[in-house]
Amino acid sequence: METSSSKISIREKICYGLGDSSANIFLGMTMMFLPYFYTDVLGISAAAMGFLFLAVRLFDAFYDPIMGNIADNTRSKYGRYRPYLLYLAIPYGLSCYFVFLTPDFSPTGKLIFACASYLFLILMYASTVVPYVGLLTAISSDPAERLSINSYRFPLAKMSFLLCSSLIPMFVAMYGKGNEAQGYQAAMAIIGVLASAFLLCCFFGTKERNTVLVSEDAAEQKKEPLWQQVKLVFHTKPAVYYYLFHMITSIAFTLKGSATIYFVKYYLNQDDAFLSGVLSATAIAGIVAPIVSVQLIKHGVFTRLGMVKFSHVAGGVMALLLLVMPQSSLYLCVGTLFGSVLFAELSSIIAWALPADCADYCEVEYDKKMSGILGAGALFALKLGMSIAGALVGWVLAASGYQANAQPGGDMVWAILLLISVLPAVFHFLGYMFLRFYTLDDKKMEEIKTTLEQRHGKEQQMVRAATVEN
């Protein structure tokens, strides 16, 4: 009999990873291109863009726990989490395309359209990725197996960054400077189709195993109102410190991702072809980093948490080094940026496995299965960080007197360095400080795994005995 701690096939790990490929299309296109698209193509002011990102992403962040509660309480023939990957795959793909349309509206009309299309995008993203994060706990109860699943997931996820970083600038360059809008739309039509296809592959290629066998009445009794779940989350100290860490470090990642296009075009004074190369290099760093991270952990160089701590300290130091790199040393600047991304990405494979560890901890402490709400909390922290970072990008550029396609002055140069070097480094270091209070290390998780296996075994025996009596 297949159990929740069974070894997961490579095929299923790849299919699960393709779900994150779809999710990371959102992160890739919104971090790398959407700020520039709004300011330089659609024609929204930098200050208005900052407010847009802050308001819409904050709304989205508060939607995530609601979606997590819905997913946790879902009962269907497909499981708790997988149905959302099936039913919302096509709407999510369409939302990726709509956000890059450029209607011939007034400036106010363009801003309203940008808000509406971006809100549609992030709601579709949340409604698929919240269940997706919860799905990891349902696939396996073994922390080591989850790490193995993530070792496939994150290279596949970062392929979306590589896809976005190469495809979008290629189409923009193909259509020419005067037709950037058409280039974006052509590229996003392809990317939207891929986003839907990846979600469907994840749905059809995965299976929910880690679900305790309970009767219909018992299942109904175990349903938890959202406010009770949120209350338990706030009483779970490891989860709280993880969320603080995750929010802070997502600001660092988003700032670097969003500022790269400005860094290349206005600081290094390079064209779209060079931009594609830089963005592809940083995407490759995200693909290579999880492979390196797994090997370092496997050979005992770092524990899981030790790897995360080292990653953010090293990523922050490399980001600060951009301040002392001569602006004329093109490849030295790019190499330093690549190093900062590579070191910081070493932590990604472990950081996204920690909500599942927190879910197991909650099940031991409170006898509550809360994978969806805890995964939603991770996304809430991510999006709160992204909203702050998006606002910072717009407001720092606006404060520097940023004008689209204008020759950068001294204030704008320092604004770009602030966004891609100083602020990311500060947030990487702050993330490290919060992680020091996170207590679910490898030893503690092994104890939790043993406790849950014993508990689930007893519960299943009781259900089977009751079934035989009836």
GROMACS .gro file of C-alpha atoms in nm:
model
  470
    1MET     CA    1   0.000   0.000   0.000
    2GLU     CA    2   0.123   0.347  -0.093
    3THR     CA    3   0.162   0.572   0.212
    4SER     CA    4   0.218   0.940   0.263
    5SER     CA    5   0.587   0.875   0.329
    6SER     CA    6   0.637   0.661   0.014
    7LYS     CA    7   0.907   0.758  -0.234
    8ILE     CA    8   0.770   0.990  -0.499
    9SER     CA    9   0.848   0.909  -0.863
   10ILE     CA   10   1.064   1.143  -1.071
   11ARG     CA   11   0.772   1.189  -1.309
   12GLU     CA   12   0.548   1.316  -1.028
   13LYS     CA   13   0.821   1.543  -0.894
   14ILE     CA   14   0.858   1.698  -1.239
   15CYS     CA   15   0.482   1.741  -1.276
   16TYR     CA   16   0.466   1.907  -0.936
   17GLY     CA   17   0.754   2.133  -1.035
   18LEU     CA   18   0.569   2.241  -1.351
   19GLY     CA   19   0.301   2.388  -1.124
   20ASP     CA   20   0.566   2.625  -0.989
   21SER     CA   21   0.680   2.694  -1.345
   22SER     CA   22   0.331   2.833  -1.404
   23ALA     CA   23   0.332   3.028  -1.078
   24ASN     CA   24   0.674   3.177  -1.148
   25ILE     CA   25   0.558   3.313  -1.481
   26PHE     CA   26   0.368   3.563  -1.265
   27LEU     CA   27   0.677   3.643  -1.059
   28GLY     CA   28   0.904   3.662  -1.363
   29MET     CA   29   0.691   3.892  -1.572
   30THR     CA   30   0.576   4.116  -1.283
   31MET     CA   31   0.921   4.149  -1.126
   32MET     CA   32   1.132   4.184  -1.440
   33PHE     CA   33   0.902   4.365  -1.686
   34LEU     CA   34   0.578   4.501  -1.545
   35PRO     CA   35   0.724   4.811  -1.370
   36TYR     CA   36   0.906   4.910  -1.689
   37PHE     CA   37   0.600   4.825  -1.901
   38TYR     CA   38   0.380   5.050  -1.689
   39THR     CA   39   0.620   5.348  -1.687
   40ASP     CA   40   0.777   5.330  -2.036
   41VAL     CA   41   0.514   5.153  -2.253
   42LEU     CA   42   0.168   5.207  -2.102
   43GLY     CA   43   0.270   5.554  -1.981
   44ILE     CA   44   0.177   5.545  -1.612
   45SER     CA   45   0.383   5.772  -1.385
   46ALA     CA   46   0.635   5.608  -1.152
   47ALA     CA   47   0.454   5.744  -0.845
   48ALA     CA   48   0.116   5.609  -0.964
   49MET     CA   49   0.277   5.273  -1.038
   50GLY     CA   50   0.407   5.261  -0.682
   51PHE     CA   51   0.061   5.321  -0.537
   52LEU     CA   52  -0.092   5.066  -0.778
   53PHE     CA   53   0.146   4.790  -0.669
   54LEU     CA   54   0.100   4.872  -0.302
   55ALA     CA   55  -0.281   4.884  -0.307
   56VAL     CA   56  -0.355   4.587  -0.534
   57ARG     CA   57  -0.091   4.358  -0.384
   58LEU     CA   58  -0.208   4.437  -0.032
   59PHE     CA   59  -0.564   4.345  -0.130
   60ASP     CA   60  -0.431   4.025  -0.282
   61ALA     CA   61  -0.226   3.943   0.027
   62PHE     CA   62  -0.536   3.952   0.247
   63TYR     CA   63  -0.719   3.729  -0.001
   64ASP     CA   64  -0.461   3.450   0.038
   65PRO     CA   65  -0.569   3.332   0.389
   66ILE     CA   66  -0.930   3.318   0.269
   67MET     CA   67  -0.823   3.101  -0.024
   68GLY     CA   68  -0.615   2.884   0.209
   69ASN     CA   69  -0.913   2.825   0.436
   70ILE     CA   70  -1.129   2.735   0.135
   71ALA     CA   71  -0.868   2.486   0.011
   72ASP     CA   72  -0.819   2.326   0.355
   73ASN     CA   73  -1.197   2.270   0.381
   74THR     CA   74  -1.242   2.144   0.025
   75ARG     CA   75  -1.355   1.784  -0.021
   76SER     CA   76  -1.371   1.651  -0.377
   77LYS     CA   77  -1.288   1.345  -0.583
   78TYR     CA   78  -0.964   1.522  -0.681
   79GLY     CA   79  -0.863   1.601  -0.322
   80ARG     CA   80  -0.832   1.928  -0.134
   81TYR     CA   81  -0.586   2.123  -0.345
   82ARG     CA   82  -0.569   1.978  -0.697
   83PRO     CA   83  -0.919   2.085  -0.818
   84TYR     CA   84  -0.813   2.450  -0.831
   85LEU     CA   85  -0.526   2.367  -1.065
   86LEU     CA   86  -0.773   2.211  -1.307
   87TYR     CA   87  -1.060   2.459  -1.302
   88LEU     CA   88  -0.857   2.783  -1.295
   89ALA     CA   89  -0.575   2.691  -1.536
   90ILE     CA   90  -0.727   2.868  -1.838
   91PRO     CA   91  -0.844   3.185  -1.654
   92TYR     CA   92  -0.493   3.219  -1.510
   93GLY     CA   93  -0.337   3.195  -1.856
   94LEU     CA   94  -0.576   3.461  -1.990
   95SER     CA   95  -0.495   3.693  -1.699
   96CYS     CA   96  -0.123   3.677  -1.790
   97TYR     CA   97  -0.210   3.810  -2.136
   98PHE     CA   98  -0.462   4.076  -2.034
   99VAL     CA   99  -0.223   4.257  -1.799
  100PHE     CA  100   0.007   4.350  -2.091
  101LEU     CA  101  -0.261   4.502  -2.314
  102THR     CA  102  -0.230   4.872  -2.402
  103PRO     CA  103  -0.579   5.016  -2.467
  104ASP     CA  104  -0.605   5.362  -2.621
  105PHE     CA  105  -0.751   5.525  -2.310
  106SER     CA  106  -0.692   5.853  -2.132
  107PRO     CA  107  -0.420   5.856  -1.864
  108THR     CA  108  -0.686   5.798  -1.598
  109GLY     CA  109  -0.846   5.525  -1.805
  110LYS     CA  110  -0.509   5.354  -1.849
  111LEU     CA  111  -0.451   5.360  -1.474
  112ILE     CA  112  -0.797   5.210  -1.408
  113PHE     CA  113  -0.742   4.941  -1.670
  114ALA     CA  114  -0.400   4.861  -1.522
  115CYS     CA  115  -0.555   4.823  -1.176
  116ALA     CA  116  -0.839   4.601  -1.301
  117SER     CA  117  -0.624   4.373  -1.520
  118TYR     CA  118  -0.354   4.343  -1.253
  119LEU     CA  119  -0.615   4.262  -0.988
  120PHE     CA  120  -0.757   3.988  -1.213
  121LEU     CA  121  -0.407   3.848  -1.262
  122ILE     CA  122  -0.315   3.831  -0.895
  123LEU     CA  123  -0.651   3.684  -0.792
  124MET     CA  124  -0.605   3.404  -1.048
  125TYR     CA  125  -0.248   3.360  -0.927
  126ALA     CA  126  -0.356   3.337  -0.562
  127SER     CA  127  -0.642   3.100  -0.636
  128THR     CA  128  -0.403   2.852  -0.796
  129VAL     CA  129  -0.078   2.899  -0.608
  130VAL     CA  130  -0.227   2.885  -0.256
  131PRO     CA  131  -0.365   2.534  -0.317
  132TYR     CA  132  -0.042   2.448  -0.499
  133VAL     CA  133   0.169   2.530  -0.192
  134GLY     CA  134  -0.065   2.324   0.027
  135LEU     CA  135  -0.040   2.033  -0.217
  136LEU     CA  136   0.321   1.962  -0.114
  137THR     CA  137   0.210   1.848   0.231
  138ALA     CA  138  -0.058   1.625   0.076
  139ILE     CA  139   0.191   1.458  -0.161
  140SER     CA  140   0.433   1.346   0.111
  141SER     CA  141   0.474   1.363   0.489
  142ASP     CA  142   0.852   1.305   0.475
  143PRO     CA  143   1.059   1.629   0.512
  144ALA     CA  144   1.349   1.470   0.323
  145GLU     CA  145   1.119   1.367   0.038
  146ARG     CA  146   0.970   1.717   0.028
  147LEU     CA  147   1.322   1.857  -0.008
  148SER     CA  148   1.379   1.613  -0.294
  149ILE     CA  149   1.055   1.726  -0.459
  150ASN     CA  150   1.165   2.086  -0.427
  151SER     CA  151   1.502   2.000  -0.583
  152TYR     CA  152   1.306   1.936  -0.903
  153ARG     CA  153   1.053   2.210  -0.842
  154PHE     CA  154   1.285   2.508  -0.818
  155PRO     CA  155   1.494   2.454  -1.132
  156LEU     CA  156   1.167   2.408  -1.321
  157ALA     CA  157   1.026   2.720  -1.154
  158LYS     CA  158   1.328   2.926  -1.249
  159MET     CA  159   1.291   2.808  -1.608
  160SER     CA  160   0.993   3.044  -1.618
  161PHE     CA  161   1.227   3.331  -1.536
  162LEU     CA  162   1.458   3.214  -1.815
  163LEU     CA  163   1.162   3.187  -2.052
  164CYS     CA  164   1.039   3.537  -1.966
  165SER     CA  165   1.387   3.689  -1.973
  166SER     CA  166   1.463   3.555  -2.321
  167LEU     CA  167   1.123   3.554  -2.494
  168ILE     CA  168   0.994   3.899  -2.398
  169PRO     CA  169   1.304   4.107  -2.489
  170MET     CA  170   1.337   3.903  -2.811
  171PHE     CA  171   0.984   3.993  -2.919
  172VAL     CA  172   1.028   4.357  -2.811
  173ALA     CA  173   1.348   4.382  -3.017
  174MET     CA  174   1.180   4.208  -3.312
  175TYR     CA  175   0.893   4.457  -3.324
  176GLY     CA  176   1.120   4.757  -3.273
  177LYS     CA  177   1.133   5.053  -3.039
  178GLY     CA  178   0.814   5.210  -3.171
  179ASN     CA  179   0.614   4.889  -3.133
  180GLU     CA  180   0.715   4.767  -2.788
  181ALA     CA  181   0.350   4.718  -2.691
  182GLN     CA  182   0.294   4.471  -2.977
  183GLY     CA  183   0.612   4.285  -2.881
  184TYR     CA  184   0.493   4.245  -2.523
  185GLN     CA  185   0.149   4.126  -2.632
  186ALA     CA  186   0.287   3.868  -2.877
  187ALA     CA  187   0.523   3.729  -2.614
  188MET     CA  188   0.256   3.717  -2.346
  189ALA     CA  189   0.014   3.529  -2.572
  190ILE     CA  190   0.267   3.245  -2.582
  191ILE     CA  191   0.348   3.270  -2.212
  192GLY     CA  192  -0.022   3.266  -2.117
  193VAL     CA  193  -0.073   2.938  -2.305
  194LEU     CA  194   0.228   2.786  -2.131
  195ALA     CA  195   0.105   2.904  -1.789
  196SER     CA  196  -0.222   2.715  -1.838
  197ALA     CA  197  -0.050   2.405  -1.979
  198PHE     CA  198   0.193   2.382  -1.686
  199LEU     CA  199  -0.091   2.395  -1.431
  200LEU     CA  200  -0.278   2.118  -1.612
  201CYS     CA  201   0.036   1.902  -1.617
  202CYS     CA  202   0.066   1.952  -1.241
  203PHE     CA  203  -0.296   1.850  -1.188
  204PHE     CA  204  -0.283   1.535  -1.401
  205GLY     CA  205   0.064   1.427  -1.285
  206THR     CA  206   0.031   1.448  -0.906
  207LYS     CA  207  -0.160   1.263  -0.634
  208GLU     CA  208  -0.274   1.359  -0.284
  209ARG     CA  209  -0.165   1.089  -0.036
  210ASN     CA  210  -0.116   1.256   0.300
  211THR     CA  211  -0.486   1.271   0.386
  212VAL     CA  212  -0.608   1.096   0.698
  213LEU     CA  213  -0.895   0.853   0.638
  214VAL     CA  214  -1.196   0.989   0.825
  215SER     CA  215  -1.571   0.951   0.798
  216GLU     CA  216  -1.792   1.218   0.640
  217ASP     CA  217  -1.920   1.332   0.981
  218ALA     CA  218  -1.571   1.352   1.125
  219ALA     CA  219  -1.451   1.545   0.823
  220GLU     CA  220  -1.732   1.795   0.871
  221GLN     CA  221  -1.645   1.833   1.239
  222LYS     CA  222  -1.279   1.898   1.157
  223LYS     CA  223  -1.358   2.193   0.928
  224GLU     CA  224  -1.219   2.509   1.084
  225PRO     CA  225  -1.347   2.866   1.045
  226LEU     CA  226  -1.090   3.104   0.902
  227TRP     CA  227  -1.061   3.312   1.219
  228GLN     CA  228  -0.976   3.003   1.426
  229GLN     CA  229  -0.709   2.896   1.180
  230VAL     CA  230  -0.556   3.244   1.174
  231LYS     CA  231  -0.557   3.252   1.554
  232LEU     CA  232  -0.368   2.923   1.568
  233VAL     CA  233  -0.117   3.048   1.312
  234PHE     CA  234  -0.038   3.350   1.528
  235HIS     CA  235   0.016   3.117   1.825
  236THR     CA  236   0.267   2.914   1.621
  237LYS     CA  237   0.596   3.093   1.680
  238PRO     CA  238   0.797   2.909   1.411
  239ALA     CA  239   0.536   3.012   1.153
  240VAL     CA  240   0.537   3.376   1.268
  241TYR     CA  241   0.917   3.404   1.245
  242TYR     CA  242   0.914   3.228   0.910
  243TYR     CA  243   0.659   3.475   0.774
  244LEU     CA  244   0.864   3.773   0.894
  245PHE     CA  245   1.174   3.625   0.732
  246HIS     CA  246   0.986   3.548   0.411
  247MET     CA  247   0.831   3.894   0.384
  248ILE     CA  248   1.161   4.073   0.442
  249THR     CA  249   1.361   3.861   0.196
  250SER     CA  250   1.090   3.883  -0.071
  251ILE     CA  251   1.145   4.261  -0.066
  252ALA     CA  252   1.513   4.200  -0.144
  253PHE     CA  253   1.437   3.959  -0.430
  254THR     CA  254   1.167   4.183  -0.580
  255LEU     CA  255   1.380   4.497  -0.565
  256LYS     CA  256   1.664   4.329  -0.751
  257GLY     CA  257   1.430   4.170  -1.004
  258SER     CA  258   1.239   4.492  -1.073
  259ALA     CA  259   1.545   4.718  -1.081
  260THR     CA  260   1.752   4.503  -1.319
  261ILE     CA  261   1.587   4.641  -1.634
  262TYR     CA  262   1.652   4.999  -1.517
  263PHE     CA  263   2.005   4.902  -1.411
  264VAL     CA  264   2.088   4.766  -1.757
  265LYS     CA  265   1.915   5.032  -1.967
  266TYR     CA  266   1.988   5.346  -1.767
  267TYR     CA  267   2.293   5.265  -1.549
  268LEU     CA  268   2.490   5.040  -1.788
  269ASN     CA  269   2.335   5.209  -2.096
  270GLN     CA  270   2.276   4.882  -2.283
  271ASP     CA  271   2.009   4.768  -2.530
  272ASP     CA  272   1.737   4.498  -2.520
  273ALA     CA  273   1.971   4.227  -2.650
  274PHE     CA  274   2.212   4.285  -2.362
  275LEU     CA  275   1.918   4.305  -2.120
  276SER     CA  276   1.800   3.963  -2.239
  277GLY     CA  277   2.146   3.822  -2.168
  278VAL     CA  278   2.158   3.971  -1.816
  279LEU     CA  279   1.808   3.855  -1.727
  280SER     CA  280   1.880   3.509  -1.869
  281ALA     CA  281   2.198   3.491  -1.660
  282THR     CA  282   2.011   3.576  -1.339
  283ALA     CA  283   1.744   3.319  -1.430
  284ILE     CA  284   2.015   3.057  -1.483
  285ALA     CA  285   2.151   3.147  -1.139
  286GLY     CA  286   1.809   3.056  -1.001
  287ILE     CA  287   1.821   2.721  -1.183
  288VAL     CA  288   2.174   2.632  -1.073
  289ALA     CA  289   2.137   2.746  -0.711
  290PRO     CA  290   1.893   2.472  -0.593
  291ILE     CA  291   2.116   2.202  -0.744
  292VAL     CA  292   2.418   2.340  -0.560
  293SER     CA  293   2.217   2.383  -0.241
  294VAL     CA  294   2.098   2.021  -0.239
  295GLN     CA  295   2.452   1.893  -0.288
  296LEU     CA  296   2.590   2.111  -0.008
  297ILE     CA  297   2.323   1.983   0.231
  298LYS     CA  298   2.362   1.624   0.113
  299HIS     CA  299   2.737   1.628   0.182
  300GLY     CA  300   2.690   1.785   0.525
  301VAL     CA  301   2.845   2.122   0.444
  302PHE     CA  302   2.529   2.296   0.575
  303THR     CA  303   2.213   2.198   0.759
  304ARG     CA  304   1.891   2.312   0.594
  305LEU     CA  305   1.861   2.623   0.811
  306GLY     CA  306   2.235   2.685   0.798
  307MET     CA  307   2.211   2.696   0.420
  308VAL     CA  308   1.937   2.958   0.432
  309LYS     CA  309   2.128   3.178   0.676
  310PHE     CA  310   2.450   3.165   0.473
  311SER     CA  311   2.257   3.232   0.153
  312HIS     CA  312   2.111   3.563   0.264
  313VAL     CA  313   2.424   3.694   0.429
  314ALA     CA  314   2.630   3.615   0.118
  315GLY     CA  315   2.360   3.754  -0.113
  316GLY     CA  316   2.353   4.077   0.085
  317VAL     CA  317   2.731   4.117   0.080
  318MET     CA  318   2.742   4.063  -0.296
  319ALA     CA  319   2.465   4.318  -0.348
  320LEU     CA  320   2.663   4.579  -0.152
  321LEU     CA  321   2.968   4.517  -0.370
  322LEU     CA  322   2.781   4.674  -0.661
  323LEU     CA  323   2.843   5.009  -0.492
  324VAL     CA  324   3.219   4.985  -0.543
  325MET     CA  325   3.212   4.840  -0.895
  326PRO     CA  326   3.315   5.098  -1.160
  327GLN     CA  327   3.018   5.187  -1.380
  328SER     CA  328   3.237   5.142  -1.688
  329SER     CA  329   3.328   4.783  -1.590
  330LEU     CA  330   3.029   4.631  -1.766
  331TYR     CA  331   3.090   4.262  -1.707
  332LEU     CA  332   3.222   4.313  -1.355
  333CYS     CA  333   2.892   4.483  -1.262
  334VAL     CA  334   2.689   4.208  -1.426
  335GLY     CA  335   2.902   3.937  -1.262
  336THR     CA  336   2.850   4.091  -0.919
  337LEU     CA  337   2.473   4.109  -0.976
  338PHE     CA  338   2.479   3.745  -1.091
  339GLY     CA  339   2.667   3.646  -0.774
  340SER     CA  340   2.419   3.825  -0.551
  341VAL     CA  341   2.127   3.645  -0.717
  342LEU     CA  342   2.305   3.309  -0.711
  343PHE     CA  343   2.389   3.323  -0.339
  344ALA     CA  344   2.044   3.448  -0.240
  345GLU     CA  345   1.873   3.176  -0.448
  346LEU     CA  346   2.058   2.902  -0.258
  347SER     CA  347   1.794   2.941   0.011
  348SER     CA  348   1.484   2.913  -0.210
  349ILE     CA  349   1.457   2.535  -0.215
  350ILE     CA  350   1.453   2.519   0.166
  351ALA     CA  351   1.255   2.837   0.233
  352TRP     CA  352   0.952   2.714   0.038
  353ALA     CA  353   0.958   2.377   0.217
  354LEU     CA  354   0.927   2.544   0.559
  355PRO     CA  355   0.547   2.610   0.544
  356ALA     CA  356   0.496   2.233   0.513
  357ASP     CA  357   0.718   2.184   0.821
  358CYS     CA  358   0.508   2.443   1.007
  359ALA     CA  359   0.192   2.255   0.901
  360ASP     CA  360   0.328   1.932   1.050
  361TYR     CA  361   0.421   2.118   1.369
  362CYS     CA  362   0.064   2.254   1.395
  363GLU     CA  363  -0.081   1.907   1.342
  364VAL     CA  364   0.128   1.770   1.630
  365GLU     CA  365   0.056   2.065   1.860
  366TYR     CA  366  -0.311   2.131   1.781
  367ASP     CA  367  -0.429   1.820   1.589
  368LYS     CA  368  -0.528   2.048   1.301
  369LYS     CA  369  -0.446   1.999   0.933
  370MET     CA  370  -0.372   2.354   0.811
  371SER     CA  371  -0.147   2.316   0.506
  372GLY     CA  372  -0.360   2.551   0.298
  373ILE     CA  373  -0.377   2.836   0.548
  374LEU     CA  374  -0.007   2.808   0.632
  375GLY     CA  375   0.081   2.804   0.264
  376ALA     CA  376  -0.147   3.105   0.223
  377GLY     CA  377   0.043   3.274   0.504
  378ALA     CA  378   0.367   3.223   0.312
  379LEU     CA  379   0.210   3.380   0.005
  380PHE     CA  380   0.066   3.661   0.219
  381ALA     CA  381   0.418   3.734   0.343
  382LEU     CA  382   0.556   3.710  -0.012
  383LYS     CA  383   0.297   3.947  -0.155
  384LEU     CA  384   0.321   4.190   0.134
  385GLY     CA  385   0.693   4.205   0.064
  386MET     CA  386   0.630   4.242  -0.309
  387SER     CA  387   0.380   4.522  -0.247
  388ILE     CA  388   0.632   4.711  -0.035
  389ALA     CA  389   0.907   4.651  -0.292
  390GLY     CA  390   0.683   4.756  -0.582
  391ALA     CA  391   0.593   5.076  -0.403
  392LEU     CA  392   0.960   5.143  -0.321
  393VAL     CA  393   1.061   5.104  -0.687
  394GLY     CA  394   0.799   5.355  -0.801
  395TRP     CA  395   0.856   5.604  -0.523
  396VAL     CA  396   1.237   5.596  -0.531
  397LEU     CA  397   1.233   5.648  -0.908
  398ALA     CA  398   0.977   5.929  -0.873
  399ALA     CA  399   1.186   6.097  -0.603
  400SER     CA  400   1.488   6.091  -0.836
  401GLY     CA  401   1.293   6.275  -1.108
  402TYR     CA  402   1.270   5.969  -1.333
  403GLN     CA  403   1.152   6.031  -1.690
  404ALA     CA  404   1.093   5.743  -1.931
  405ASN     CA  405   1.358   5.718  -2.206
  406ALA     CA  406   1.544   6.023  -2.071
  407GLN     CA  407   1.919   6.048  -2.014
  408PRO     CA  408   1.977   5.958  -1.646
  409GLY     CA  409   2.114   6.223  -1.415
  410GLY     CA  410   2.307   6.180  -1.091
  411ASP     CA  411   1.997   6.141  -0.876
  412MET     CA  412   1.856   5.869  -1.100
  413VAL     CA  413   2.189   5.680  -1.098
  414TRP     CA  414   2.190   5.676  -0.720
  415ALA     CA  415   1.823   5.576  -0.714
  416ILE     CA  416   1.901   5.271  -0.930
  417LEU     CA  417   2.195   5.175  -0.705
  418LEU     CA  418   1.973   5.214  -0.400
  419LEU     CA  419   1.714   4.980  -0.553
  420ILE     CA  420   1.952   4.711  -0.677
  421SER     CA  421   2.227   4.723  -0.412
  422VAL     CA  422   2.173   4.901  -0.080
  423LEU     CA  423   1.810   4.820  -0.003
  424PRO     CA  424   1.830   4.452  -0.110
  425ALA     CA  425   2.137   4.406   0.111
  426VAL     CA  426   1.959   4.561   0.410
  427PHE     CA  427   1.660   4.330   0.367
  428HIS     CA  428   1.877   4.020   0.317
  429PHE     CA  429   2.050   4.093   0.649
  430LEU     CA  430   1.720   4.158   0.828
  431GLY     CA  431   1.584   3.828   0.696
  432TYR     CA  432   1.881   3.647   0.845
  433MET     CA  433   1.810   3.804   1.185
  434PHE     CA  434   1.447   3.682   1.189
  435LEU     CA  435   1.548   3.332   1.080
  436ARG     CA  436   1.765   3.297   1.390
  437PHE     CA  437   1.442   3.264   1.594
  438TYR     CA  438   1.299   2.983   1.377
  439THR     CA  439   1.324   2.658   1.577
  440LEU     CA  440   1.215   2.376   1.341
  441ASP     CA  441   1.557   2.235   1.262
  442ASP     CA  442   1.631   1.890   1.115
  443LYS     CA  443   1.627   1.714   1.454
  444LYS     CA  444   1.292   1.864   1.553
  445MET     CA  445   1.135   1.775   1.219
  446GLU     CA  446   1.244   1.413   1.248
  447GLU     CA  447   1.067   1.394   1.585
  448ILE     CA  448   0.753   1.548   1.436
  449LYS     CA  449   0.759   1.305   1.142
  450THR     CA  450   0.776   1.005   1.377
  451THR     CA  451   0.491   1.137   1.593
  452LEU     CA  452   0.265   1.198   1.292
  453GLU     CA  453   0.331   0.857   1.140
  454GLN     CA  454   0.233   0.689   1.465
  455ARG     CA  455  -0.078   0.907   1.503
  456HIS     CA  456  -0.195   0.855   1.144
  457GLY     CA  457  -0.144   0.482   1.173
  458LYS     CA  458  -0.370   0.465   1.481
  459GLU     CA  459  -0.637   0.685   1.320
  460GLN     CA  460  -0.651   0.472   1.007
  461GLN     CA  461  -0.679   0.154   1.213
  462MET     CA  462  -0.974   0.304   1.406
  463VAL     CA  463  -1.153   0.409   1.086
  464ARG     CA  464  -1.106   0.067   0.929
  465ALA     CA  465  -1.230  -0.105   1.245
  466ALA     CA  466  -1.540   0.117   1.251
  467THR     CA  467  -1.602   0.039   0.883
  468VAL     CA  468  -1.586  -0.336   0.946
  469GLU     CA  469  -1.835  -0.307   1.237
  470ASN     CA  470  -2.080  -0.118   1.021
   0.00000   0.00000   0.00000
